[in-house]
Structure formats: C-alpha cells, structure tokens
mmCIF file of C-alpha atoms in Angstrom:
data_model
loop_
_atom_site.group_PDB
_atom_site.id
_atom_site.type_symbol
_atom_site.label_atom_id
_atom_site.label_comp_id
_atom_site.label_asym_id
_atom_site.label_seq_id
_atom_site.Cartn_x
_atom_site.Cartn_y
_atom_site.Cartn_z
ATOM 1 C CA UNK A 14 -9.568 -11.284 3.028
ATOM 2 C CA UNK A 15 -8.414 -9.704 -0.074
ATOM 3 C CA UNK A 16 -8.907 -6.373 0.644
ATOM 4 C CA UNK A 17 -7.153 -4.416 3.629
ATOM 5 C CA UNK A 18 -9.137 -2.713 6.929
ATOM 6 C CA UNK A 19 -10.982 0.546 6.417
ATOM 7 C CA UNK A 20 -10.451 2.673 9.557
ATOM 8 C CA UNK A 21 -11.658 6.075 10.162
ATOM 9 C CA UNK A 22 -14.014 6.482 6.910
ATOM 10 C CA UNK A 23 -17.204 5.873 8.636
ATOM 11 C CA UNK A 24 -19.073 9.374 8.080
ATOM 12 C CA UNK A 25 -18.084 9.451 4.226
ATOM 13 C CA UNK A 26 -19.436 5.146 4.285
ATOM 14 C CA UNK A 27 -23.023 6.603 5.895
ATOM 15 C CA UNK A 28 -23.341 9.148 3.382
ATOM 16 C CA UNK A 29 -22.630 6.902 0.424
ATOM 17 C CA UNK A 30 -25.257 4.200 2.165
ATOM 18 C CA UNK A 31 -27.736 7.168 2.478
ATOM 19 C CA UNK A 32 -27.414 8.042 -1.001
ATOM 20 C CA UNK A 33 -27.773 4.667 -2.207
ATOM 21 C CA UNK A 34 -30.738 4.180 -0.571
ATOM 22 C CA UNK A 35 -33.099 6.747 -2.158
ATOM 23 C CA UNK A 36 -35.129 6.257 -5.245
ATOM 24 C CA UNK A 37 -33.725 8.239 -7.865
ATOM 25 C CA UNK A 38 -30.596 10.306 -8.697
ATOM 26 C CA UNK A 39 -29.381 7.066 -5.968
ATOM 27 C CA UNK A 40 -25.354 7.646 -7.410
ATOM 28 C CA UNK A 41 -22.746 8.823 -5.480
ATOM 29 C CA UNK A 42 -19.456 10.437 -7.029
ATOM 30 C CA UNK A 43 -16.606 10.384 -4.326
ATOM 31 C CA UNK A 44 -13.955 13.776 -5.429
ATOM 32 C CA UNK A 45 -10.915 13.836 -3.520
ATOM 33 C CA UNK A 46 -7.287 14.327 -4.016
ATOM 34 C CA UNK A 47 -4.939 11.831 -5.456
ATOM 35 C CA UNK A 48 -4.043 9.721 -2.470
ATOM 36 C CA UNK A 49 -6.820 10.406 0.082
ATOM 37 C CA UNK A 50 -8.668 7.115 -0.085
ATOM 38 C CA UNK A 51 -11.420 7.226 -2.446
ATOM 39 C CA UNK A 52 -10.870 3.663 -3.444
ATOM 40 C CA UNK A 53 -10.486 2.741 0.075
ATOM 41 C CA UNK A 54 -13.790 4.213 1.225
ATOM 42 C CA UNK A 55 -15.559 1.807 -1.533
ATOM 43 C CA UNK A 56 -13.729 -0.818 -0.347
ATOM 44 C CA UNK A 57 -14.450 -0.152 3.036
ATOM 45 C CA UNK A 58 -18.852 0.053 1.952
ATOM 46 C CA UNK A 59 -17.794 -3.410 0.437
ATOM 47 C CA UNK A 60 -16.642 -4.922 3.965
ATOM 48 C CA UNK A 61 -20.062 -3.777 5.278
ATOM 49 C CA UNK A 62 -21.748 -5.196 2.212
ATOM 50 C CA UNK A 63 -19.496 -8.901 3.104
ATOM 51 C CA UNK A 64 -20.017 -8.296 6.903
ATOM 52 C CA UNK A 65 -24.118 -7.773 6.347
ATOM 53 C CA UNK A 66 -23.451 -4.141 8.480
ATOM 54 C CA UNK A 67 -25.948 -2.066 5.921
ATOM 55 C CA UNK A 68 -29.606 -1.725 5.420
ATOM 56 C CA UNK A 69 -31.884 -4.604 4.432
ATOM 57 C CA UNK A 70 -32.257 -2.859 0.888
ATOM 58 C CA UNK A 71 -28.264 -3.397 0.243
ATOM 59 C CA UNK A 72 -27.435 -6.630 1.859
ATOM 60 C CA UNK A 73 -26.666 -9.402 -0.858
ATOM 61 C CA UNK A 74 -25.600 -6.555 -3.389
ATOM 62 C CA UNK A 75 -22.461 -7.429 -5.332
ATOM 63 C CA UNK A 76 -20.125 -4.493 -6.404
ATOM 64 C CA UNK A 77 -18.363 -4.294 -9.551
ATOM 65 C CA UNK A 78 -15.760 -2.269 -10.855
ATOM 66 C CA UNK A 79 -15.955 -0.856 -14.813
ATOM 67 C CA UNK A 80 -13.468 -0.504 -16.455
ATOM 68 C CA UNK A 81 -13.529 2.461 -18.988
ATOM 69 C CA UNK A 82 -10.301 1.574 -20.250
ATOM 70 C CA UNK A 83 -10.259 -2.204 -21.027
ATOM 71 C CA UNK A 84 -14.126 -1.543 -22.759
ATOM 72 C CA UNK A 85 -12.629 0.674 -25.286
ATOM 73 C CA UNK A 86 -9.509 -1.897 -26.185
ATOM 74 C CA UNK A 87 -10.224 -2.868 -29.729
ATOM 75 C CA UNK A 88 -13.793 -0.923 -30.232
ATOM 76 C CA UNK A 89 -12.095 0.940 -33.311
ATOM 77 C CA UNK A 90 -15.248 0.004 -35.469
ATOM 78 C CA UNK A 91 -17.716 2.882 -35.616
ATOM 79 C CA UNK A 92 -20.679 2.135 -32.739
ATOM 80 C CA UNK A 93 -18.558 -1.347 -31.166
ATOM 81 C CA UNK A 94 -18.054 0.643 -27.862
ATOM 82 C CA UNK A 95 -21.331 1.612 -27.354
ATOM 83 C CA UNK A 96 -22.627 -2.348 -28.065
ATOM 84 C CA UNK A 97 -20.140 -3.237 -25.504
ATOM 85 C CA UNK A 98 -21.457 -0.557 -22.751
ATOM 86 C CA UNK A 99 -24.940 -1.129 -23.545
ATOM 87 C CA UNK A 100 -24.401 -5.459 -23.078
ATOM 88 C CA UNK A 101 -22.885 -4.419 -19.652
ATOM 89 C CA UNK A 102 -25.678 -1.945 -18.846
ATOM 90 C CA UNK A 103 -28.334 -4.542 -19.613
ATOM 91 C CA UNK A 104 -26.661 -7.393 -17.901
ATOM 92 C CA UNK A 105 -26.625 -5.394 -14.940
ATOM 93 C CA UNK A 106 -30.174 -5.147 -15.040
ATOM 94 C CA UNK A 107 -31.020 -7.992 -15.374
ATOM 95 C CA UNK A 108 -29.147 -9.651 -12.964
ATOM 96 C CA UNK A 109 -30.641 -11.405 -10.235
ATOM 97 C CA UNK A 110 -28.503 -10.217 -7.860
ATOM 98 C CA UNK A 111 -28.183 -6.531 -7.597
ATOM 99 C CA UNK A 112 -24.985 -5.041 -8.567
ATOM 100 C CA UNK A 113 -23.666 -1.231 -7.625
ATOM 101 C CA UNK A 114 -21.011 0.129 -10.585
ATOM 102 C CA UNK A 115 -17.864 1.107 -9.455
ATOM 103 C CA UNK A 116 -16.430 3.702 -11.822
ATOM 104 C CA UNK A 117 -12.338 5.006 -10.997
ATOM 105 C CA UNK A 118 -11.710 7.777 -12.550
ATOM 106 C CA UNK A 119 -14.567 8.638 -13.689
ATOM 107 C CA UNK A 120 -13.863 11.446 -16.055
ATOM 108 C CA UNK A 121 -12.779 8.853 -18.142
ATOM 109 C CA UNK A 122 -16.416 8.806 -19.277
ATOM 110 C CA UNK A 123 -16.491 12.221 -20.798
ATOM 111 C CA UNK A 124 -15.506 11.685 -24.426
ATOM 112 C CA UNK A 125 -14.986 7.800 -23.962
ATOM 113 C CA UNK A 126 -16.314 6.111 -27.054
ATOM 114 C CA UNK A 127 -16.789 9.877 -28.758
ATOM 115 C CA UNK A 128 -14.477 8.785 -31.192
ATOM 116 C CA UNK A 129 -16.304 5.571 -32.526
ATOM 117 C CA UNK A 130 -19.057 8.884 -33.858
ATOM 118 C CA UNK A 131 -21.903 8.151 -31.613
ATOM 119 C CA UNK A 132 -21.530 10.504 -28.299
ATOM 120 C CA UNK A 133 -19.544 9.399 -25.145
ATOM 121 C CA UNK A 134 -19.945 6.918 -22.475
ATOM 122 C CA UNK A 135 -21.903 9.224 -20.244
ATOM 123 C CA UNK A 136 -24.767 10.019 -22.784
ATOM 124 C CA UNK A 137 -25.102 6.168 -22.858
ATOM 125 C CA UNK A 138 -25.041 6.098 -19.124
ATOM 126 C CA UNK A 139 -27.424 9.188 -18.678
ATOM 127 C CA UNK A 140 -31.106 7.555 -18.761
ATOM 128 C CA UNK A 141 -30.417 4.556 -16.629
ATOM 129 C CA UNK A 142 -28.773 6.359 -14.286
ATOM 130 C CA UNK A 143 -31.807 9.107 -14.117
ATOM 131 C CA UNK A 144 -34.278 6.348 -13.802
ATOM 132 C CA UNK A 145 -32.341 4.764 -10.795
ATOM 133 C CA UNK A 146 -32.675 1.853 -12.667
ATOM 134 C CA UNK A 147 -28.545 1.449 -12.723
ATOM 135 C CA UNK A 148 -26.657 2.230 -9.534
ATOM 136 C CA UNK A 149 -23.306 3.468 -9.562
ATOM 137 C CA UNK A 150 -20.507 4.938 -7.316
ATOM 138 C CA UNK A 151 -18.213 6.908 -9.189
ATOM 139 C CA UNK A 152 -14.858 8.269 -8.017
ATOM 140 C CA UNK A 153 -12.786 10.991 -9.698
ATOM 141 C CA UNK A 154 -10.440 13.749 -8.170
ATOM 142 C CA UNK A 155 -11.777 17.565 -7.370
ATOM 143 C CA UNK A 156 -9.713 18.900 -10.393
ATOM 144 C CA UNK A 157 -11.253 16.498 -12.673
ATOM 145 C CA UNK A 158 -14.488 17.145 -11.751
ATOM 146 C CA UNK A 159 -14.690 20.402 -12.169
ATOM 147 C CA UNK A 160 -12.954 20.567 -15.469
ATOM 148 C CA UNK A 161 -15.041 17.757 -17.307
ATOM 149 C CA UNK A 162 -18.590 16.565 -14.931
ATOM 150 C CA UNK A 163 -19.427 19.838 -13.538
ATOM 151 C CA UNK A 164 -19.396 21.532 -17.046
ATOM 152 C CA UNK A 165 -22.520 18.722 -17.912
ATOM 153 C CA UNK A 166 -25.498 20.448 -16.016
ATOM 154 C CA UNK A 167 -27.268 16.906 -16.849
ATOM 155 C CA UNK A 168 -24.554 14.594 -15.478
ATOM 156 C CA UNK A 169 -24.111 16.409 -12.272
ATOM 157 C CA UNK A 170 -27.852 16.364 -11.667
ATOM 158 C CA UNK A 171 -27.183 12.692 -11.817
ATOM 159 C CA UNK A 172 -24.396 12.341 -9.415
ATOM 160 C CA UNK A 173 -24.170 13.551 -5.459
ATOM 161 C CA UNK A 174 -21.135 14.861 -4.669
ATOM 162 C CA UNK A 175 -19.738 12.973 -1.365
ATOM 163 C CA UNK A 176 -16.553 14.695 -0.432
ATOM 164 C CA UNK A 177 -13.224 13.057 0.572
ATOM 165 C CA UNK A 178 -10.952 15.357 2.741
ATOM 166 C CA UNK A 179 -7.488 14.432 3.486
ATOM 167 C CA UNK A 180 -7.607 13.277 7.366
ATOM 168 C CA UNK A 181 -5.963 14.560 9.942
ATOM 169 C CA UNK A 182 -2.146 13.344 11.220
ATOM 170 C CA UNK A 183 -4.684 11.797 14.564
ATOM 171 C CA UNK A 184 -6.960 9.851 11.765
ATOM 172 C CA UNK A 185 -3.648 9.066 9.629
ATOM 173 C CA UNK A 186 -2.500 7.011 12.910
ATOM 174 C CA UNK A 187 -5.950 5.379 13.170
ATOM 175 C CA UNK A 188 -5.750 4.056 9.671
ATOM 176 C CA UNK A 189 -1.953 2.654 9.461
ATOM 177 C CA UNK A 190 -2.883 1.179 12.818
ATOM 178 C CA UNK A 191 -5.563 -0.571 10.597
ATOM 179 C CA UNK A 192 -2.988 -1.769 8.110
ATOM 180 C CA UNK A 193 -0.014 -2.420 10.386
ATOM 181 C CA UNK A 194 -1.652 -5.995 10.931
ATOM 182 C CA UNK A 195 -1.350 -6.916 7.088
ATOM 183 C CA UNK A 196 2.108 -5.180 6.413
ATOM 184 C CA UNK A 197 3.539 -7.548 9.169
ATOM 185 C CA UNK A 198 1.957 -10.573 8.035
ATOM 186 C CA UNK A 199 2.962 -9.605 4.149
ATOM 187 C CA UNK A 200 6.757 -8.543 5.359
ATOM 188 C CA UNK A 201 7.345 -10.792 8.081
ATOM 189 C CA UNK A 202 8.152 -7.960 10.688
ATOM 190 C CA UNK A 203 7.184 -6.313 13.438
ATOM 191 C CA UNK A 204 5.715 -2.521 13.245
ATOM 192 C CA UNK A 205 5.891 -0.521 16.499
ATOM 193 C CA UNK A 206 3.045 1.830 17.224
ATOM 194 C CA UNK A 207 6.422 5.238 17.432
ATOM 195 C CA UNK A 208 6.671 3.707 13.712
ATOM 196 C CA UNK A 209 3.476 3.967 12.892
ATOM 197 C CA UNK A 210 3.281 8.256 14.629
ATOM 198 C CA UNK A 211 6.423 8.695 13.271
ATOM 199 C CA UNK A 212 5.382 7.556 9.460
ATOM 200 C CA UNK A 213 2.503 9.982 9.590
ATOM 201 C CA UNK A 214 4.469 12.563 11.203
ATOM 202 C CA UNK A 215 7.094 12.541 8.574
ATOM 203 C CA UNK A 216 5.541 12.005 5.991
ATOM 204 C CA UNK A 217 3.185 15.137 6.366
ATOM 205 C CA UNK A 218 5.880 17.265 6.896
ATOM 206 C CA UNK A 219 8.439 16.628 4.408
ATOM 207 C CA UNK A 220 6.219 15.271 1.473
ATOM 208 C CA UNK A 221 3.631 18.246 1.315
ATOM 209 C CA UNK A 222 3.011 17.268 -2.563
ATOM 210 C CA UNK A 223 1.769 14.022 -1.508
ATOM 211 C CA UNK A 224 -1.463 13.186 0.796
ATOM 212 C CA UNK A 225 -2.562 11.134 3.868
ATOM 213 C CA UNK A 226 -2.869 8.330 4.526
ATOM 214 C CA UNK A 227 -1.223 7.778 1.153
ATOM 215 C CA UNK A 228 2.358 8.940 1.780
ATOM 216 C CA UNK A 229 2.206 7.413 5.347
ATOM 217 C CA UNK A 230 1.322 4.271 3.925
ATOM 218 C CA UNK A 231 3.955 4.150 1.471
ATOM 219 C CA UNK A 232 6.976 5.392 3.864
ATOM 220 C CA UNK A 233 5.837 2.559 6.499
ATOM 221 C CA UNK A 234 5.545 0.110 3.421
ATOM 222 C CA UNK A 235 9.214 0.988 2.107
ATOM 223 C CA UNK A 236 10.598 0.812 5.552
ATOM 224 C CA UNK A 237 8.903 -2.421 6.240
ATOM 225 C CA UNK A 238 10.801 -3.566 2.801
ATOM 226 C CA UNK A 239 13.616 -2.749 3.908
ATOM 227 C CA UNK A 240 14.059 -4.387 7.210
ATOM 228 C CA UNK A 241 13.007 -7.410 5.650
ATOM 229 C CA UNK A 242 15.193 -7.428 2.775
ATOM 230 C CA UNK A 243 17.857 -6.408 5.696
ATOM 231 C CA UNK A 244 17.411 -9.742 7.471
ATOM 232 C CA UNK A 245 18.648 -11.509 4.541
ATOM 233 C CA UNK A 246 20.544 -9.690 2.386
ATOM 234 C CA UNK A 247 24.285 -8.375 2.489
ATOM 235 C CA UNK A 248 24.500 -5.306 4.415
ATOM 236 C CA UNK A 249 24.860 -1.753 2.462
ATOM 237 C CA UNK A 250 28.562 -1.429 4.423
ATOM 238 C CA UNK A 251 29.553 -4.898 3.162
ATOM 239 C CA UNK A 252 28.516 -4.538 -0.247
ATOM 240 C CA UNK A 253 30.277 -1.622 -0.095
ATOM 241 C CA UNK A 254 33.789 -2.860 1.101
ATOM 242 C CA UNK A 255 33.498 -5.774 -1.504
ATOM 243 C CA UNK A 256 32.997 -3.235 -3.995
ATOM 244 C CA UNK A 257 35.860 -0.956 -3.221
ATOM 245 C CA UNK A 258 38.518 -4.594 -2.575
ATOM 246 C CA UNK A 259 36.980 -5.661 -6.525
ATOM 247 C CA UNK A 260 37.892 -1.936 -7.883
ATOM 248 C CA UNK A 261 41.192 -2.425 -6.322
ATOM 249 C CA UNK A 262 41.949 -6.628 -7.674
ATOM 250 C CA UNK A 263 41.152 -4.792 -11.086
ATOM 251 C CA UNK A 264 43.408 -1.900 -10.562
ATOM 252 C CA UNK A 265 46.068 -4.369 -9.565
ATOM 253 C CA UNK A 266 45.552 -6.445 -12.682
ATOM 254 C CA UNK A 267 46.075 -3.627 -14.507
ATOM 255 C CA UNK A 268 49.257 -2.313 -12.856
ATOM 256 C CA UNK A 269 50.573 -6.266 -13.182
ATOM 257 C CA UNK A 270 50.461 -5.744 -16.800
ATOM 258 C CA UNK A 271 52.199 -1.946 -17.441
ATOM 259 C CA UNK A 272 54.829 -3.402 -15.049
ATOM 260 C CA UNK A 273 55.268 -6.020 -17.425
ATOM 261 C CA UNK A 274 56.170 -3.989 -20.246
ATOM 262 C CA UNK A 275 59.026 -1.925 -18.174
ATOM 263 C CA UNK A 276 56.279 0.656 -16.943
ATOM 264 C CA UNK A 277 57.418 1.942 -13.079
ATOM 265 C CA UNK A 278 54.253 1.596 -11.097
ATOM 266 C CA UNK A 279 56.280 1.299 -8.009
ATOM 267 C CA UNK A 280 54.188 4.093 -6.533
ATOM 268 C CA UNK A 281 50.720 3.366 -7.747
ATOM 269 C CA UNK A 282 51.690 -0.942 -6.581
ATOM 270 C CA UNK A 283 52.281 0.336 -3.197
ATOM 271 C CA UNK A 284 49.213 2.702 -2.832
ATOM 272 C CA UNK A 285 47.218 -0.503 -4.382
ATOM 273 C CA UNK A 286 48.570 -2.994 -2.042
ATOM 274 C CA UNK A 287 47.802 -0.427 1.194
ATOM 275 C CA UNK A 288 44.281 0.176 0.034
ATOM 276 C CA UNK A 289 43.845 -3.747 -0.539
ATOM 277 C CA UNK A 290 45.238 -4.509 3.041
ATOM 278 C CA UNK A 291 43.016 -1.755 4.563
ATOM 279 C CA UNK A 292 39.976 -3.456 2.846
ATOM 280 C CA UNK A 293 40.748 -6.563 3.852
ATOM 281 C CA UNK A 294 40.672 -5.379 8.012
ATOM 282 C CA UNK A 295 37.180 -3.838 7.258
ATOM 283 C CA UNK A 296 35.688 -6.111 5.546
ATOM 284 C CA UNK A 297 36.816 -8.945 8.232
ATOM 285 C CA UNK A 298 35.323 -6.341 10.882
ATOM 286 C CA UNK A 299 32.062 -5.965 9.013
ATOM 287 C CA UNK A 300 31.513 -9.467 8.355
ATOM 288 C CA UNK A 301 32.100 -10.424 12.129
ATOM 289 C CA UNK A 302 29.660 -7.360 13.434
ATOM 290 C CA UNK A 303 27.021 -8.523 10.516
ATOM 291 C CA UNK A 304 27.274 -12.483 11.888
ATOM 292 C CA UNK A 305 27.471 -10.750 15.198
ATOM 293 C CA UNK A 306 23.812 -8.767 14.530
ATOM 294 C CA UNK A 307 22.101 -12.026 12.787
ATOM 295 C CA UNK A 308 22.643 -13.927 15.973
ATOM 296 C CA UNK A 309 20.905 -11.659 18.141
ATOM 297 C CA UNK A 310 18.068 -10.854 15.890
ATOM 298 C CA UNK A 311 17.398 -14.548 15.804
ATOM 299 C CA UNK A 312 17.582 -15.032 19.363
ATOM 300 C CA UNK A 313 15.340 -12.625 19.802
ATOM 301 C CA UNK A 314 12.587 -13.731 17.215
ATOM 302 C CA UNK A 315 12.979 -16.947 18.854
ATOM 303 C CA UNK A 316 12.489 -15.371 22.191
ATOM 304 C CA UNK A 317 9.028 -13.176 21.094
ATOM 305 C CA UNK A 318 7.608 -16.418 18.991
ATOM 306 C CA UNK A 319 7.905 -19.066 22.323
ATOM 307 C CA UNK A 320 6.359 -15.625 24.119
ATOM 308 C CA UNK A 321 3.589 -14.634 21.617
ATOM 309 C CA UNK A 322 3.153 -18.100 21.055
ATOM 310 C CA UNK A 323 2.831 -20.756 23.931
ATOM 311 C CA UNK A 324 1.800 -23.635 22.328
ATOM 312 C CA UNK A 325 -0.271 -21.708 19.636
ATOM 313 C CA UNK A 326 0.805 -22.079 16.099
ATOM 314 C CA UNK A 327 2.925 -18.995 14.797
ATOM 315 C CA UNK A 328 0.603 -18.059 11.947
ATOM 316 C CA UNK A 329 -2.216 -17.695 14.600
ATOM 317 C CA UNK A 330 -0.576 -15.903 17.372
ATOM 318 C CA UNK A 331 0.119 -13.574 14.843
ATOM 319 C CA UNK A 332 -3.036 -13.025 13.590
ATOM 320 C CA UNK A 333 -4.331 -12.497 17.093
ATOM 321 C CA UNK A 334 -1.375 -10.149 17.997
ATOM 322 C CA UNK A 335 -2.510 -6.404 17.854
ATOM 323 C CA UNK A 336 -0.567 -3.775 15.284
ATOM 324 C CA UNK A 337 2.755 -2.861 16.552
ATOM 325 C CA UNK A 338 1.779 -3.382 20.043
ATOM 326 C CA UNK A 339 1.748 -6.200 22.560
ATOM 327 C CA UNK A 340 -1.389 -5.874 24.195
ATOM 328 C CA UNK A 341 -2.261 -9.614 23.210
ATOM 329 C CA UNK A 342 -0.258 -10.539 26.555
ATOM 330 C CA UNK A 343 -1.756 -10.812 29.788
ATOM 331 C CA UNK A 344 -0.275 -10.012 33.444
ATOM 332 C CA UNK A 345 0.253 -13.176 33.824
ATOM 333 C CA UNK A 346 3.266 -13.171 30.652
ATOM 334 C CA UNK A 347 4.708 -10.515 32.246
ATOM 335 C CA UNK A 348 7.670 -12.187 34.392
ATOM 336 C CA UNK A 349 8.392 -14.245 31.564
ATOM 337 C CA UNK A 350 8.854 -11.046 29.293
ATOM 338 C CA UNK A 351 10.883 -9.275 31.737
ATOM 339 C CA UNK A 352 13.028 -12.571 32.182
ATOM 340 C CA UNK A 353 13.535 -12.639 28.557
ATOM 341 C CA UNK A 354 13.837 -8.854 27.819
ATOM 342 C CA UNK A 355 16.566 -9.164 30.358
ATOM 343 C CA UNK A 356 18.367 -12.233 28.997
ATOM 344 C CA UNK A 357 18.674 -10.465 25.609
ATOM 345 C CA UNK A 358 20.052 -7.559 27.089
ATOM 346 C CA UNK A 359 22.553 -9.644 28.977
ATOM 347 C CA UNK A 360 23.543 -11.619 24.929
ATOM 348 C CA UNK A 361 24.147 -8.175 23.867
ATOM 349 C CA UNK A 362 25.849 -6.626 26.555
ATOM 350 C CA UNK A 363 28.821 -10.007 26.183
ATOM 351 C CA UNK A 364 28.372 -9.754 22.681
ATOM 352 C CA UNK A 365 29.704 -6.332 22.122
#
C-alpha cells in the first residue's frame, strides 16, 4: 500500500527476474537518466515479489535498500566502515529469509570507505557478489556508469547492464493513468484523463531538460496542489486586492501625518482616497464571485458523491472509481447523471 502502481515497466521487470534467476554474476545494475524510473521499476519487481507474480525461486524474498550514505556516518576510525559493510554482508547471508540488495546510486560505491585506508565499498562487495552468494540490484544513471563502474573491468563483469529508456508520450499516459488513482485520494480531487494527455504532452515539450514520466508526474502533482489548496484558500485576485487596499491604509497614514505638520497633500489625499474607493468595489466584486464559485463547487461534489456513491461509503467508491474517468458507472446511472449534469448547469446559468 505504501508504494504507488508500476505501469508500463514490464519488459525491463522480466529482464531483472531473468537475471536474478541464474547462478552466478545473478546482479542486475539498472542505468538510466535522472527521472526515468529506475526506482520505480524495483519497486514495481517488489509488487510482484508482495503479489507472489515471480518464479518459485524468488517468492518469499525480502528486498532491502543500502544505504551507502548513512553506513559511512561516523566510520572516521581507520577500517570502522568496512566492519560495518562486512556485518551487513554477513547478516544477509545468513538470513533465513533471502534478501536481494537494493543499491541507489550506486557509484556511490566507488571510493566509499577509501578514505578509512582499506579500499572501497566495491572491493568489499566484489567476492560475494562473484560467488552469487549476495544478490543485488543496483541502480545508477548512464553518465555515472560510464565514468566510475565501467572503468572496473572486474565490477562490470559482476553486474548486467538492464537498460532504462525514457518511454514514450503513449507509455507516459499509461503510467500517470497508474498514479492518477493515488494523487486523488492524497489531494482530494478529481484528475480527468485530457489532464492526464495534456501533463505528458506539456511537459515533454516545454521541459526538454527534464524526463518522462518524471516531469509529467510532477506538473500533474503541482496542479493537483493547487486546486486543492484553491478550494480553501483565498483566491490569488483577492489576496491581491487586499494587498493593494493595505498599501493604500498605509499610504494614507502616512499622508494623515505630513498634513499634520502644514504639509499640502491635497493632491496625493485625493489620488489615495480614489484608489481606496476603487479597491473597495473590487474587492466587494471578488468576494461575491469567490462565495459565488464555492457554492457551486460544493453542489457539485455533493452531486458526484450521492452519484459515485449510492449508499457506498465515500472512501470506497473512491477507491473503486477508475483514474480520471467515470467508467465505474453503469447504463443504468446514466439518467440520473444527465439529470444532475443538467441541474448544475441550470445553478450556474441563474447564478451568473
């Protein structure tokens, strides 16, 4: 439950599954750009793993993630890194259940540990991992691989290179249609499937330094932020009038005072009290077209829950409701969507 859908990684999942499953040099490094989903694809073997969808050789295996960094916290003393790897490498094998390393950023290793005098992390990692005897999937990006595992001849014999490629815009959709489910339920919105194709389309084309599904991801999560925070906060134009009436009390103040010493502010008191009045009519206009807005959008969440819901509990209708879509109705709903479309339209039409 803690960790989101995996949608359209399936060939890269096989080949990691193959890899684990043969005898020796059993490791798979995952090289990718920043972004593409390299965590997500070992995430995604780990649903298989929980959902018992792997070979009988890998069910019950429990993956765990190493973490370079927090291992070398504190190991200033010469050789105090190494005790700490080598506890973690033997505790792995001896553990009843079998465990698969996960290793991000797995360049870390090169040099990790050098400076404690004794060689790096992946000279301490080398033998087990030749003898098969620890099991590890390793992720790093292309760049990184090159410049620091590739240049080991002995390392790279040890790892099998399973490529991540940034997917196509089609794929993109696939996958936020994945997540769409858990961005509602974490935001409290609703995510139409144009959202979704227009996220991905958007995103490629006007964030080229970023990559899918990444950026697409991140644009639908912002926008999903900000419709919430909409729902309940002041509105930018509001905020905005307040502003501009408070610059305009303090200006005031100000003027009050020169005018007390004999200062002619005549000009600059009318100019004041003009802005102020013109302010006042927007702000009185804004407020009545933001209370306006609020009373619609509840009507209408009130309308969808009583028609996603009938008689089911909220929290479960959601759950059950499909990713921007409502496909969860049947035929049978459809008058009673149609009735309420229409009496929506109708509020807004006598509202405006």
């Amino acid at each position: 439950g803690k960790i989101d859908p995996v949608v359209g990684r399936d060939p890269e999942i096989r080949q990691i599954v193959d890899i684990l499953m043969r005898r020796r040099q059993n490791n798979p490094i995952l090289t990718g750009e920043a972004g593409v989903g390299k965590t997500a694809v070992v995430e995604g073997f780990a649903l298989r793993i929980a959902q018992g969808d792997v070979p009988p050789t890998l069910q019950n295996v429990s993956v765990r993630m190493l973490d370079v960094g927090l291992m070398q916290a504190g190991a200033s003393v010469k050789g105090e890194f190494e005790k700490r790897l080598k506890a973690v490498i033997d505790e792995v094998q001896a553990s009843e259940t079998p465990i698969i390393l996960f290793i991000d950023e797995a360049h870390t290793l090169i040099g990790a540990g050098g400076a404690a005098g004794t060689g790096d992390a992946a000279n301490l990692l080398k033998p087990a991992l030749a003898r098969g005897e620890l099991r590890t999937i390793a992720a790093t990006t292309w760049a990184e691989y090159k410049q620091h595992i590739e240049k080991d001849p002995a390392l790279t014999r040890r790892f099998q290179v399973v490529k991540i490629d940034e997917p196509s815009e089609a794929v993109a959709v696939l996958m936020l249609r994945g997540v769409a489910g858990v961005l509602e339920q974490h935001h409290k919105v609703q995510i139409l499937d144009e959202a979704i194709e227009a996220a991905v389309s958007l995103s490629h084309r006007y964030i080229p330094a970023r990559q899918l599904p990444d950026k697409a991801v991140s644009l639908l999560d912002t926008a999903c932020a900000r419709v919430a925070v909409s729902q309940h906060a002041t509105p930018a134009e509001v905020e905005d009038i307040l502003r501009r009436r408070q610059a305009l009390e303090v200006e005031q103040g100000i003027i009050g005072r020169e005018a007390a010493i004999g200062i002619d502010v005549a000009d600059r008191q009318a100019r004041v009290d003009a802005g102020l009045a013109e302010t006042e009519t927007a702000l009185a206009a804004a407020q009545a077209r933001w209370d306006r807005e609020k009373a619609l959008v509840a009507e209408i969440l009130d309308l969808r829950a009583k028609l996603r819901g009938e008689g089911v509990p909220l929290d479960e209708a959601a759950a059950e409701e499909s990713a921007g879509t409502e496909s969860g109705d049947s035929a049978a709903k459809a008058p009673e969507r149609k009735a309420a479309e229409s009496k929506a339209g109708d509020a807004r039409a006598a509202e405006a």
